[in-house]
Coordinates of C-alpha atoms and ligand atoms in Angstrom, one line a residue:
X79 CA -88.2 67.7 -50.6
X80 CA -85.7 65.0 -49.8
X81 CA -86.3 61.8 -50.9
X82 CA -87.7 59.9 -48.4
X83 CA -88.8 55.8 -48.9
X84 CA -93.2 55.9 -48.6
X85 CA -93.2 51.9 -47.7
X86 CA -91.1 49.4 -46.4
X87 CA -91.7 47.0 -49.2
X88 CA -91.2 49.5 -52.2
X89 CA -87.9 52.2 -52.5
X90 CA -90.3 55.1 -53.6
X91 CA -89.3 58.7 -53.0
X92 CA -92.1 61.0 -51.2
X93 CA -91.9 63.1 -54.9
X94 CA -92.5 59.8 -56.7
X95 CA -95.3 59.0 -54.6
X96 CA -96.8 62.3 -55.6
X97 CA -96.0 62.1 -58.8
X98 CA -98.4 58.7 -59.0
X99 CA -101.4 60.6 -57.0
X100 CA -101.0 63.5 -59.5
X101 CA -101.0 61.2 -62.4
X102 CA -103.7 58.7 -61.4
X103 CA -106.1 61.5 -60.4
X104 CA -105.7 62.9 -64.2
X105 CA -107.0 60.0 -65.2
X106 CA -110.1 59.6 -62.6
X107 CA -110.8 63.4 -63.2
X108 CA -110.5 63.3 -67.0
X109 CA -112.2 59.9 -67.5
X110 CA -115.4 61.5 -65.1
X111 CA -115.5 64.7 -67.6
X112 CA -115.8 62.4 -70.5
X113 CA -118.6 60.4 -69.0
X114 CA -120.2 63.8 -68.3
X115 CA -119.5 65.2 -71.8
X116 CA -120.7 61.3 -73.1
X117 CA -123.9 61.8 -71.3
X118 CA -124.4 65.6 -72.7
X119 CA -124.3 64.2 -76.4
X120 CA -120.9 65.9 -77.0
X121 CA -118.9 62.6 -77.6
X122 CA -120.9 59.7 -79.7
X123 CA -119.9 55.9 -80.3
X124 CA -118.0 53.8 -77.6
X125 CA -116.1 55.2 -75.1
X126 CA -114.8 53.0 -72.8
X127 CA -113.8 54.2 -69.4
X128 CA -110.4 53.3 -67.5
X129 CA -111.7 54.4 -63.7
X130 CA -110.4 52.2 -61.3
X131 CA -107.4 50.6 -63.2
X132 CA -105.3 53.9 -63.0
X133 CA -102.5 52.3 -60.9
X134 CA -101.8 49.7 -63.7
X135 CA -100.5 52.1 -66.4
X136 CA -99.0 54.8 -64.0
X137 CA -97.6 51.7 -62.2
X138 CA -95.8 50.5 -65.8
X139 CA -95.1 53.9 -67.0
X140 CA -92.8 54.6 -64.4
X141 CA -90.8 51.9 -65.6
X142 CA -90.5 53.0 -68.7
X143 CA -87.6 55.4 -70.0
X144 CA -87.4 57.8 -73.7
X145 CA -88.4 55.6 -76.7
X146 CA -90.4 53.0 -75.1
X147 CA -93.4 51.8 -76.7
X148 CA -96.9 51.4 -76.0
X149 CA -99.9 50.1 -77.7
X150 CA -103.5 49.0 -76.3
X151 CA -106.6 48.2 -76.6
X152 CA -110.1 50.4 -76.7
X153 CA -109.9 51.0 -73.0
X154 CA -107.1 53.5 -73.7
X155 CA -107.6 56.8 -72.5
X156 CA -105.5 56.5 -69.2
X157 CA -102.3 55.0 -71.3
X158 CA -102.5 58.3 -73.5
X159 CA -102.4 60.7 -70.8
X160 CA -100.0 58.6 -68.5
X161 CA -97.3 58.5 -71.5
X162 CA -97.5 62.7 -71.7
X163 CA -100.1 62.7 -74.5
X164 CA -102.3 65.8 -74.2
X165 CA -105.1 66.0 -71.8
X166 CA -106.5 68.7 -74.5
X167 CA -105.8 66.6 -77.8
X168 CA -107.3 63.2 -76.1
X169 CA -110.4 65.3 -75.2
X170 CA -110.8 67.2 -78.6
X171 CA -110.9 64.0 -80.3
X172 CA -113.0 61.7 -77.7
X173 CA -115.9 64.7 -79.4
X174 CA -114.7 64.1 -82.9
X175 CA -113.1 68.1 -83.3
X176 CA -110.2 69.1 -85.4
X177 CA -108.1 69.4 -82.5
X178 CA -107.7 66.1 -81.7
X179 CA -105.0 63.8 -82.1
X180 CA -107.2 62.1 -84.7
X181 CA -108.1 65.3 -86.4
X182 CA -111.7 64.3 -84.5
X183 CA -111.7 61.3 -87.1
X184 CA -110.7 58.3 -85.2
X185 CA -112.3 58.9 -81.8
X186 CA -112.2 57.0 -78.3
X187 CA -110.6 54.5 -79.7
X188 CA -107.9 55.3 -82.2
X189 CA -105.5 57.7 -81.6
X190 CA -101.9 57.9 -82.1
X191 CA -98.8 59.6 -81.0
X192 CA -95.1 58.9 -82.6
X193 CA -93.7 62.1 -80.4
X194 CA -94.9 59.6 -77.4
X195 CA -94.7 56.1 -78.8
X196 CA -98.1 55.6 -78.2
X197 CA -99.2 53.3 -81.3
X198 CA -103.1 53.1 -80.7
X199 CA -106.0 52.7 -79.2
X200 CA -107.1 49.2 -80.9
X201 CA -110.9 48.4 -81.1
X202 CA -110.6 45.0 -82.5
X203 CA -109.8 43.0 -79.4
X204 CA -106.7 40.9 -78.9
X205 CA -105.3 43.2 -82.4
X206 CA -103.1 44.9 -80.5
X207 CA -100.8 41.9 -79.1
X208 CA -98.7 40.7 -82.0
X209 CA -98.4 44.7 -83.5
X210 CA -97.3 45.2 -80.2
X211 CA -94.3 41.7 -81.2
X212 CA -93.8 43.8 -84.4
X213 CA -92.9 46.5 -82.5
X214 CA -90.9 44.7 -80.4
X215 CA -89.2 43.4 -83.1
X216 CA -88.4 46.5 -84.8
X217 CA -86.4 47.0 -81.7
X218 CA -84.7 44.1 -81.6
X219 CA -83.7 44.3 -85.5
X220 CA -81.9 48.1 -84.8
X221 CA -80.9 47.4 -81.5
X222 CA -81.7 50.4 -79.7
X223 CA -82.7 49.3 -76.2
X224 CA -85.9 49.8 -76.6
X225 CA -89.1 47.8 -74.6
X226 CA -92.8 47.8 -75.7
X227 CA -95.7 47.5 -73.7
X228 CA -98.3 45.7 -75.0
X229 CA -101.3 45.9 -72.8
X230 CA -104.5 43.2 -73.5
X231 CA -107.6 42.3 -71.3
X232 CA -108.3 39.0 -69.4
X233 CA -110.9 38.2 -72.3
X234 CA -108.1 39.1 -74.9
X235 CA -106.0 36.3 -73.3
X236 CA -108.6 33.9 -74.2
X237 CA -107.8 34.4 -78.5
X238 CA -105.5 32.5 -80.6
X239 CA -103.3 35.1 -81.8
X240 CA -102.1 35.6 -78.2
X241 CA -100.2 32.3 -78.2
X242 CA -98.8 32.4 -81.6
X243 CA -97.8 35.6 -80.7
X244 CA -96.4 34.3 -77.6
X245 CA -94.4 31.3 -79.5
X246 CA -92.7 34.2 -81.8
X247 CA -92.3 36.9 -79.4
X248 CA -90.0 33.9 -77.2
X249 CA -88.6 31.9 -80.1
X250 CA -86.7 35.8 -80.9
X251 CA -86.5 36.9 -77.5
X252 CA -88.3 39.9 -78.7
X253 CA -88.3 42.9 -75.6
X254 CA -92.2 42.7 -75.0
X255 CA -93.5 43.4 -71.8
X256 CA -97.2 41.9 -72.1
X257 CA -99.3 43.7 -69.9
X258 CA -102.8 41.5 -69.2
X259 CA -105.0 44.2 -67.2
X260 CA -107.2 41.4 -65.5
X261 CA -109.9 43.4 -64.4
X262 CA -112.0 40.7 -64.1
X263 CA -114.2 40.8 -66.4
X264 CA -114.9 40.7 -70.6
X265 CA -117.9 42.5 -71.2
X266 CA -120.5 41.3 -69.2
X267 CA -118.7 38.1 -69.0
X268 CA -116.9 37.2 -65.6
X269 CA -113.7 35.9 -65.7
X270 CA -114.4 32.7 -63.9
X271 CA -117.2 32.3 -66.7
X272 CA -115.1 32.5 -69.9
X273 CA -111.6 31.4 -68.6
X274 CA -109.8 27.7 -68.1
X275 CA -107.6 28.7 -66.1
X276 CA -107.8 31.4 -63.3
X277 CA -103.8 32.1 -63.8
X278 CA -103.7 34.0 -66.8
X279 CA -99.3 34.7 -66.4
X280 CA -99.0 31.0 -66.1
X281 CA -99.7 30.8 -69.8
X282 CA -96.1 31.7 -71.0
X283 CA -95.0 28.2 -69.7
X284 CA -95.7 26.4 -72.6
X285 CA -93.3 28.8 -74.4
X286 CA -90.8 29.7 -71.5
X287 CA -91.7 32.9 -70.9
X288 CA -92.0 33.8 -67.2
X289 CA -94.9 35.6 -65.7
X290 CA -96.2 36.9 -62.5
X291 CA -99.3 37.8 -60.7
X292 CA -99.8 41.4 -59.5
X293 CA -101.9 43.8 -57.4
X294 CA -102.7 46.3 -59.7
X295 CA -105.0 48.0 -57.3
X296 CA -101.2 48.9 -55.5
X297 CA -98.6 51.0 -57.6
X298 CA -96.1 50.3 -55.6
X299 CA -96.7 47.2 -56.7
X300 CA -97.2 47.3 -60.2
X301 CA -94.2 49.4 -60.2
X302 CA -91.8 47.1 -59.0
X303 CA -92.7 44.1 -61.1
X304 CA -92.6 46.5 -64.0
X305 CA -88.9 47.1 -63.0
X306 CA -88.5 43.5 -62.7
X307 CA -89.7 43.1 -66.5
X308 CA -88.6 45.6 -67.8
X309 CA -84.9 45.0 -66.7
X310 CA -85.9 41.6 -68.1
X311 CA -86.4 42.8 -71.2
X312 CA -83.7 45.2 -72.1
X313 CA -81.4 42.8 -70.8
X314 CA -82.1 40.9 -73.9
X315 CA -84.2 38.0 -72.2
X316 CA -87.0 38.3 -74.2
X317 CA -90.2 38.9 -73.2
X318 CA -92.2 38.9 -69.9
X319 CA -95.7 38.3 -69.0
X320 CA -97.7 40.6 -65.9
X321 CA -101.1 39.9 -65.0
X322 CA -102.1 42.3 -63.5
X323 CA -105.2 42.0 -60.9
X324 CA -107.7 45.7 -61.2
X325 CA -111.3 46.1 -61.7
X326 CA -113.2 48.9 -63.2
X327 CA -115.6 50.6 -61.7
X328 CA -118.0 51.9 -64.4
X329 CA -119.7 49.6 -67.3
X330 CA -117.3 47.7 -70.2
X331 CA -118.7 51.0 -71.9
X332 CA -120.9 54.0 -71.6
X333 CA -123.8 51.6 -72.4
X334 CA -123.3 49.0 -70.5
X335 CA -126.4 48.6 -68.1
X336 CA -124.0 46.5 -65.5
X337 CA -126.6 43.8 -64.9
X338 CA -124.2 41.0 -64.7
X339 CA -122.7 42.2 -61.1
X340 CA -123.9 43.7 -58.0
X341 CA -123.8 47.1 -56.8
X342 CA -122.2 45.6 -53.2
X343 CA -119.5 44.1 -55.1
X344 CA -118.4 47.6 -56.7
X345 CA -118.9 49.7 -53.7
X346 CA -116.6 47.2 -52.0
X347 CA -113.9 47.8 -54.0
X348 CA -114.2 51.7 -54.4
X349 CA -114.4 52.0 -50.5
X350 CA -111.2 48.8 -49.9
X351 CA -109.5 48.8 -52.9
X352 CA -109.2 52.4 -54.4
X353 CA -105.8 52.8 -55.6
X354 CA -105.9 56.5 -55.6
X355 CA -106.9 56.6 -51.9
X356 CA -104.3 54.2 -51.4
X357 CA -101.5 56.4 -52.5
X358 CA -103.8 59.7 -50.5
X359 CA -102.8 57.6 -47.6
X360 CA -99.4 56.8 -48.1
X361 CA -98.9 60.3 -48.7
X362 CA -100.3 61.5 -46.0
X363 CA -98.9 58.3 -43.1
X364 CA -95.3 58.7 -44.2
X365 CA -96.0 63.0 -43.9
X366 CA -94.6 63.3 -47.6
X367 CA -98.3 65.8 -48.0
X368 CA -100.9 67.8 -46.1
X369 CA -104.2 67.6 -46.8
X370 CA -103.7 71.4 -47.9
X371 CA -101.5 69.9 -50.3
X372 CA -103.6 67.3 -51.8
X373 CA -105.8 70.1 -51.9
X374 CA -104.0 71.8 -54.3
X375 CA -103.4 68.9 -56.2
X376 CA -106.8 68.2 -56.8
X377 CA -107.6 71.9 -58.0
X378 CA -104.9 71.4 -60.4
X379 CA -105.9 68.3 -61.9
X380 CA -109.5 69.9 -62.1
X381 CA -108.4 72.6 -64.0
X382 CA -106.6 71.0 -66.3
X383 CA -109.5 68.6 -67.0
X384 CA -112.0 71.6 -67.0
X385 CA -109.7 73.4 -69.7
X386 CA -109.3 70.2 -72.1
X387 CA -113.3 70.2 -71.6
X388 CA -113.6 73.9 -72.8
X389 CA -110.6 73.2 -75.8
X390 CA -112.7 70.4 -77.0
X391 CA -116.1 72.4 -77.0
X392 CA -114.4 75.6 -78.7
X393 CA -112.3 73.3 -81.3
X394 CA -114.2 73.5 -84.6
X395 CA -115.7 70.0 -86.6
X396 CA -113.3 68.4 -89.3
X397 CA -113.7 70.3 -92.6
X398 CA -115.4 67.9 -95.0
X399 CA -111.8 67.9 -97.4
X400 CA -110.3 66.0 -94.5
X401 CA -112.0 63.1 -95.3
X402 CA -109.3 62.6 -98.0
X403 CA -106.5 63.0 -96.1
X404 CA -104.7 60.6 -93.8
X405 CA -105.8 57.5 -96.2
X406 CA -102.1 55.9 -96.8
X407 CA -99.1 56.3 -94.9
X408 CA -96.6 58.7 -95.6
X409 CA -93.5 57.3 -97.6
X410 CA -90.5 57.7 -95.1
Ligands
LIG794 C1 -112.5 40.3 -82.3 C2 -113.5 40.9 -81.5 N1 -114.4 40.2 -80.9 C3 -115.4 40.7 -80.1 C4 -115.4 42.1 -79.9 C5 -116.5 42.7 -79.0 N2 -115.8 43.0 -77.7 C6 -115.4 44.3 -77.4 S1 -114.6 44.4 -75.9 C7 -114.9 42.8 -75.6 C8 -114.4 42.2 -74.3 C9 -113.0 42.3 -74.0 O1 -112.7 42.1 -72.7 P1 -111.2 42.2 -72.1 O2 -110.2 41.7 -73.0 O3 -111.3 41.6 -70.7 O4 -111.0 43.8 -72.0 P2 -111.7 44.9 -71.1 O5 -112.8 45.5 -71.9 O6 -112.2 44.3 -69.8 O7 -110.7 46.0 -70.8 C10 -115.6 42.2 -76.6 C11 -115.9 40.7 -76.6 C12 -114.4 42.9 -80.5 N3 -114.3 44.2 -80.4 N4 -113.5 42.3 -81.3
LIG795 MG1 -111.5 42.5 -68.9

């Protein structure tokens, strides 16, 4: 297919464009089966579900080029399988098998990839932000080009390491892109409830480092401001702040009763905002895809869900003599 441009306001090829529906409906599909398999009893603990931010990390990833970084918080499932991490490794481990990334002993929440960069998968909130610096500085000290995403939550914003990490990352012009998924909420805590100020990516001023304010329910959008930071960074600039503006769908976890907002305000944004039906539309609007197409998208993306469902199931239980491995890092 030639390329073709999908909207006035973003140069995005008609493959691209497909590309992001492919990628975003992974995530929805995968992060459904997981609920199911959470609600079956075959994964245990937290598990924290990324439905309705998808367009943030496929947004960023297509920024991103060989050797970039990425670290997270709990909420990490979609960044795994958005960098190339294994739908079937991710799956094995969210039911604590041998298969997974983890060896099924980290779980949801801590997995790891070097092949990918991906550096966790952080359950401690806000722990994530200045590893994500180190990384960044690692960079910077063998000058290899290299960015790192470090994504946090609007509550994460609120905690002190944020700005000390803030005042480092700038004082050594570290390439760190951070990521602030605003989706509105920190637990059952709304934003509005636990936040100063509303303007999260104003909160580089103090230590000159330049933010913006994106709609992370649009990947075009997220997509070009990534560009914009990401050119930022490698250019040797130093760091960059996005806030980016999403909302999840399901509970801050699987037990989350979700008393603390309505079902109207939800359904609103499934049926106004979706960012997957956004792209569906583009795709279809600007004739890059036929609904046969999509079609056969969708089948795709079920079946490689459905097959990471069956790995996990048919991937034995860690043998008992792996609880003595992995204890200290490997000397390198
Ligand atoms: C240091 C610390 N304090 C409290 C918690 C409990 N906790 C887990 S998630 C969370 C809310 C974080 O919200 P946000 O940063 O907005 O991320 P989101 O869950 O919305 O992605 C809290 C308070 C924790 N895990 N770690
Ligand atoms: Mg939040």
């Amino acid at each position: 297919m030639a390329a073709k441009r999908a909207t006035a306001k973003s140069n995005v090829s008609g493959e691209e464009l497909t590309q992001f529906y492919r990628d975003m409906l992974l995530i929805r599909r995968f992060e459904e089966k997981a609920g199911q398999l959470y609600g079956m009893g075959l994964i245990g603990g937290f598990c924290h579900l990324y439905i309705g931010q998808e367009a943030v990390v496929v947004g960023l990833e297509s920024a991103a080029e060989d050797g970039d970084k990425r670290i997270t918080s709990y909420r990490d499932h979609g960044h795994m399988l958005a960098c190339g991490m294994d739908a079937n490794g991710v799956m094995a481990e969210l039911t604590g098998r041998a298969g997974g990334y983890s060896k099924g002993k980290g779980g949801s929440m801590h997995m790891f990839s070097k092949e990918k960069h991906f550096y966790g998968g952080h359950g401690i909130v806000g722990a994530q932000v200045p590893l994500g610096a180190g990384l960044a500085f690692a960079d910077k000290y063998n000058g290899n080009g290299r960015v790192t995403f470090t994504y946090f939550g609007d509550g994460a914003a609120n905690q002190g390491q944020v700005y000390e990490t803030f005042n480092m990352a700038a004082l050594w012009d570290l390439p760190c892109i951070f990521v602030i998924e605003n989706n509105q909420y920190a637990m059952g805590t709304a934003q509005a409830r636990s936040t100063s100020s509303q303007d999260i990516y104003k909160r580089g001023e103090a230590f000159g480092i330049p933010g913006e304010m994106v709609d992370g329910m649009d990947v075009l959008a997220v997509k070009d401001a990534s560009e914009r930071a990401v050119k930022h960074c490698r250019s040797g600039k130093g760091p960059y702040i996005l806030e980016i503006k999403t909302y999840r769908y399901r509970g801050h976890s699987m037990s989350d009763p979700a008393k603390y907002r309505t079902r109207e305000e939800v359904q609103k944004m499934r049926e106004e905002r979706d960012p997957i039906e956004h792209v569906r539309q583009l795709l279809l609007t600007g004739k890059h895809a036929s609904e046969d197409d999509l079609k056969a998208i969708d089948k795709d993306i079920k079946a490689i869900v459905n097959a990471s469902a069956d790995f996990a199931k048919e991937s034995p239980l860690p043998d008992e003599a792996e609880l003595w491995t992995d204890i200290y890092a490997e000397a390198t």
